[in-house]
Amino acid sequence: MKRAYAFIMLSAAGVACFASIDVVYFQTLGYTLAFIGVMTAAFNLAVAAAELPFAILFDRYSNKLALQLGNALRIVAFTLFFINLSEPTLLLAQVLAGVAVAAMSGTSNALVVNQIQALEANRIAAAFGRIAYLSASAAILGGTAGIAIFAVWPQGIWLAAIAFFLAAAVVIATFRDIRAEIERVPMRTFLRQALGTACAPHAWMLVVTNAAAVAPFLLWQIKFDQVSLLFLAFGYLGMNVANIIGPVLREVLRVQVHHIAIIATLNIAAVVIFAVAAGEIAIWVSFVAHVALHCVLQILVSGLFHESVGNSVRATAGSVISMADSLIVAVVAPVVAIVGQTLGLGWGVAVSAVLYLLVAAGGLRRGIRHRASSETEVA
């Protein structure tokens, strides 16, 4: 378990080296917000295309090889970003990065969840909470390093990311290769079980929750950088502190899965305030509140989803969800970018409020059904 967490933290730090500043970085090179949106779409389409093959590799054959391939592809992608030969090269790098993320998204979480003894929604949510605040802690280190390097040598952010992923490769090498699927079932049956999780009662809520963050996360750098690079650094610090505080507050306040509708509604308010905010304090506070609430919401919905998923198909099931999420983001990201470029950043960010409204409705519907079921049992 400790080595799995170490791998997750090194990966988070490596991504943070550029994720804290990448949109601003590409704009300084002269690329438009619309093209950045196209790159985001290319990345997510690649994720969607590669999710299932890598998850099947993890679940049925070799979890270690799946992680090694993903890690290596990320290093290749970051090298292409560093070289920056042309727009086609950047798009190729995004595609390779997307394939790498597909190889490591559901798989890295499955490394942890598969080691939980009793699979219950709130217990799984607690595990996702630990993943969230450990990742956020590592991201503070990586993001701070990335912004500091950007101020001196912008291209250096990619070399810093490569360094972290080389360290992650060393950790992966120490993993013991364990096939999650103990009793091999025919591939057709396996795929039917895995794809069937997409029809699970709470699958769509997880997909929409993941996609809802795309607008503020795509545009926040621009809004903060309009004030100053230092303010952007404080914004990134606040974002990761929120990712640490969110899971902790969830445990302290005992926020459970039946609070999903309330958390989603609060997130709508935070997103709307961030979209219209002009003052520095209002921008920072509303953004940090949004990140913390989104983190809590994602933990709760993930717990609900994984409660009904078996270990033998967990990585594949998670990748099916990530694939659906990536397809939605591939459509939403260019729309957000174009709306933000033409109508203003506020309108672009507000797109997420609509998606959070759907999650709130789903949480409310689940709460009503849960209460009705409880009353029936009592009767």
CSV table of N, CA, C and O in Angstrom, one decimal, residues 140-181:
chain,number,residue,atom,x,y,z
A,140,ILE,N,1.5,20.2,-4.4
A,140,ILE,CA,1.9,21.5,-4.0
A,140,ILE,C,3.4,21.7,-4.2
A,140,ILE,O,3.9,22.7,-4.7
A,141,LEU,N,4.2,20.6,-3.9
A,141,LEU,CA,5.6,20.6,-4.2
A,141,LEU,C,5.9,20.7,-5.7
A,141,LEU,O,6.7,21.6,-6.1
A,142,GLY,N,5.3,19.9,-6.5
A,142,GLY,CA,5.5,19.9,-7.9
A,142,GLY,C,5.1,21.2,-8.6
A,142,GLY,O,5.8,21.8,-9.4
A,143,GLY,N,3.9,21.7,-8.2
A,143,GLY,CA,3.3,22.9,-8.7
A,143,GLY,C,4.2,24.1,-8.4
A,143,GLY,O,4.4,25.0,-9.2
A,144,THR,N,4.6,24.2,-7.1
A,144,THR,CA,5.5,25.3,-6.7
A,144,THR,C,6.8,25.3,-7.5
A,144,THR,O,7.2,26.4,-7.9
A,145,ALA,N,7.3,24.1,-7.6
A,145,ALA,CA,8.6,24.0,-8.4
A,145,ALA,C,8.4,24.4,-9.9
A,145,ALA,O,9.2,25.1,-10.5
A,146,GLY,N,7.2,24.0,-10.4
A,146,GLY,CA,6.9,24.3,-11.8
A,146,GLY,C,6.8,25.8,-12.1
A,146,GLY,O,7.3,26.4,-13.0
A,147,ILE,N,6.1,26.5,-11.2
A,147,ILE,CA,5.9,27.9,-11.3
A,147,ILE,C,7.2,28.7,-11.2
A,147,ILE,O,7.5,29.6,-11.9
A,148,ALA,N,8.0,28.2,-10.2
A,148,ALA,CA,9.3,28.9,-10.0
A,148,ALA,C,10.2,28.7,-11.2
A,148,ALA,O,10.9,29.6,-11.6
A,149,ILE,N,10.2,27.5,-11.8
A,149,ILE,CA,11.0,27.2,-13.0
A,149,ILE,C,10.5,28.0,-14.1
A,149,ILE,O,11.3,28.5,-14.9
A,150,PHE,N,9.2,28.1,-14.3
A,150,PHE,CA,8.6,28.8,-15.4
A,150,PHE,C,9.0,30.3,-15.4
A,150,PHE,O,9.3,30.9,-16.4
A,151,ALA,N,9.1,30.9,-14.2
A,151,ALA,CA,9.5,32.3,-14.1
A,151,ALA,C,10.9,32.5,-14.6
A,151,ALA,O,11.3,33.6,-15.1
A,152,VAL,N,11.8,31.5,-14.6
A,152,VAL,CA,13.2,31.6,-15.0
A,152,VAL,C,13.4,31.0,-16.4
A,152,VAL,O,14.0,31.6,-17.2
A,153,TRP,N,12.8,29.8,-16.6
A,153,TRP,CA,13.0,29.1,-17.9
A,153,TRP,C,11.8,28.3,-18.2
A,153,TRP,O,11.6,27.2,-17.7
A,154,PRO,N,10.8,28.9,-18.9
A,154,PRO,CA,9.5,28.2,-19.1
A,154,PRO,C,9.6,26.8,-19.6
A,154,PRO,O,8.8,25.9,-19.1
A,155,GLN,N,10.5,26.5,-20.5
A,155,GLN,CA,10.5,25.1,-21.0
A,155,GLN,C,11.0,24.1,-20.0
A,155,GLN,O,10.7,22.9,-20.1
A,156,GLY,N,11.6,24.6,-18.9
A,156,GLY,CA,12.1,23.7,-17.9
A,156,GLY,C,11.0,22.9,-17.1
A,156,GLY,O,11.3,21.9,-16.5
A,157,ILE,N,9.8,23.4,-17.2
A,157,ILE,CA,8.7,22.7,-16.5
A,157,ILE,C,8.6,21.2,-17.0
A,157,ILE,O,8.2,20.3,-16.2
A,158,TRP,N,8.9,21.0,-18.2
A,158,TRP,CA,8.8,19.7,-18.8
A,158,TRP,C,9.9,18.8,-18.3
A,158,TRP,O,9.7,17.6,-18.1
A,159,LEU,N,11.1,19.3,-18.1
A,159,LEU,CA,12.2,18.5,-17.6
A,159,LEU,C,12.0,18.2,-16.1
A,159,LEU,O,12.3,17.0,-15.7
A,160,ALA,N,11.4,19.1,-15.4
A,160,ALA,CA,11.0,18.8,-14.0
A,160,ALA,C,10.0,17.6,-13.9
A,160,ALA,O,10.1,16.7,-13.1
A,161,ALA,N,9.0,17.7,-14.8
A,161,ALA,CA,8.0,16.6,-14.9
A,161,ALA,C,8.7,15.3,-15.2
A,161,ALA,O,8.4,14.2,-14.6
A,162,ILE,N,9.6,15.3,-16.1
A,162,ILE,CA,10.3,14.0,-16.5
A,162,ILE,C,11.0,13.5,-15.3
A,162,ILE,O,11.1,12.2,-15.1
A,163,ALA,N,11.7,14.3,-14.5
A,163,ALA,CA,12.4,13.9,-13.4
A,163,ALA,C,11.5,13.1,-12.4
A,163,ALA,O,11.9,12.0,-11.9
A,164,PHE,N,10.4,13.6,-12.1
A,164,PHE,CA,9.4,13.0,-11.2
A,164,PHE,C,9.0,11.6,-11.7
A,164,PHE,O,8.9,10.6,-11.0
A,165,PHE,N,8.7,11.6,-13.0
A,165,PHE,CA,8.2,10.3,-13.6
A,165,PHE,C,9.4,9.3,-13.8
A,165,PHE,O,9.1,8.1,-13.8
A,166,LEU,N,10.6,9.7,-13.9
A,166,LEU,CA,11.7,8.8,-13.8
A,166,LEU,C,11.8,8.1,-12.4
A,166,LEU,O,12.0,6.9,-12.3
A,167,ALA,N,11.6,9.0,-11.4
A,167,ALA,CA,11.5,8.4,-10.0
A,167,ALA,C,10.3,7.5,-9.8
A,167,ALA,O,10.5,6.4,-9.2
A,168,ALA,N,9.2,7.8,-10.5
A,168,ALA,CA,8.0,6.9,-10.4
A,168,ALA,C,8.3,5.6,-11.0
A,168,ALA,O,7.9,4.5,-10.6
A,169,ALA,N,9.1,5.6,-12.1
A,169,ALA,CA,9.5,4.4,-12.8
A,169,ALA,C,10.3,3.4,-11.9
A,169,ALA,O,10.1,2.2,-11.9
A,170,VAL,N,11.1,4.0,-11.0
A,170,VAL,CA,11.9,3.2,-10.1
A,170,VAL,C,10.9,2.6,-9.1
A,170,VAL,O,11.1,1.4,-8.7
A,171,VAL,N,9.9,3.3,-8.6
A,171,VAL,CA,9.0,2.7,-7.7
A,171,VAL,C,8.2,1.6,-8.3
A,171,VAL,O,8.0,0.5,-7.7
A,172,ILE,N,7.7,1.8,-9.6
A,172,ILE,CA,7.0,0.8,-10.3
A,172,ILE,C,7.8,-0.5,-10.4
A,172,ILE,O,7.3,-1.6,-10.2
A,173,ALA,N,9.1,-0.4,-10.6
A,173,ALA,CA,10.0,-1.6,-10.7
A,173,ALA,C,10.0,-2.4,-9.4
A,173,ALA,O,10.2,-3.6,-9.5
A,174,THR,N,9.6,-1.9,-8.3
A,174,THR,CA,9.6,-2.6,-7.0
A,174,THR,C,8.2,-3.3,-6.8
A,174,THR,O,8.1,-4.1,-5.9
A,175,PHE,N,7.2,-3.0,-7.6
A,175,PHE,CA,5.9,-3.6,-7.5
A,175,PHE,C,5.9,-5.1,-7.7
A,175,PHE,O,6.7,-5.6,-8.6
A,176,ARG,N,5.1,-5.9,-7.0
A,176,ARG,CA,4.9,-7.3,-7.3
A,176,ARG,C,3.7,-7.4,-8.3
A,176,ARG,O,2.7,-6.8,-8.0
A,177,ASP,N,3.9,-8.1,-9.4
A,177,ASP,CA,2.9,-8.1,-10.4
A,177,ASP,C,1.8,-9.1,-9.9
A,177,ASP,O,2.0,-10.3,-9.8
A,178,ILE,N,0.6,-8.6,-9.6
A,178,ILE,CA,-0.5,-9.4,-9.2
A,178,ILE,C,-1.7,-9.2,-10.1
A,178,ILE,O,-2.1,-8.0,-10.4
A,179,ARG,N,-2.2,-10.3,-10.6
A,179,ARG,CA,-3.4,-10.2,-11.5
A,179,ARG,C,-4.6,-10.1,-10.6
A,179,ARG,O,-4.9,-11.0,-9.7
A,180,ALA,N,-5.4,-9.0,-10.7
A,180,ALA,CA,-6.6,-8.8,-9.9
A,180,ALA,C,-7.6,-9.8,-10.1
A,180,ALA,O,-8.3,-10.2,-9.2
A,181,GLU,N,-7.7,-10.3,-11.3
A,181,GLU,CA,-8.8,-11.3,-11.6
A,181,GLU,C,-8.2,-12.7,-11.2
A,181,GLU,O,-7.4,-13.3,-12.0
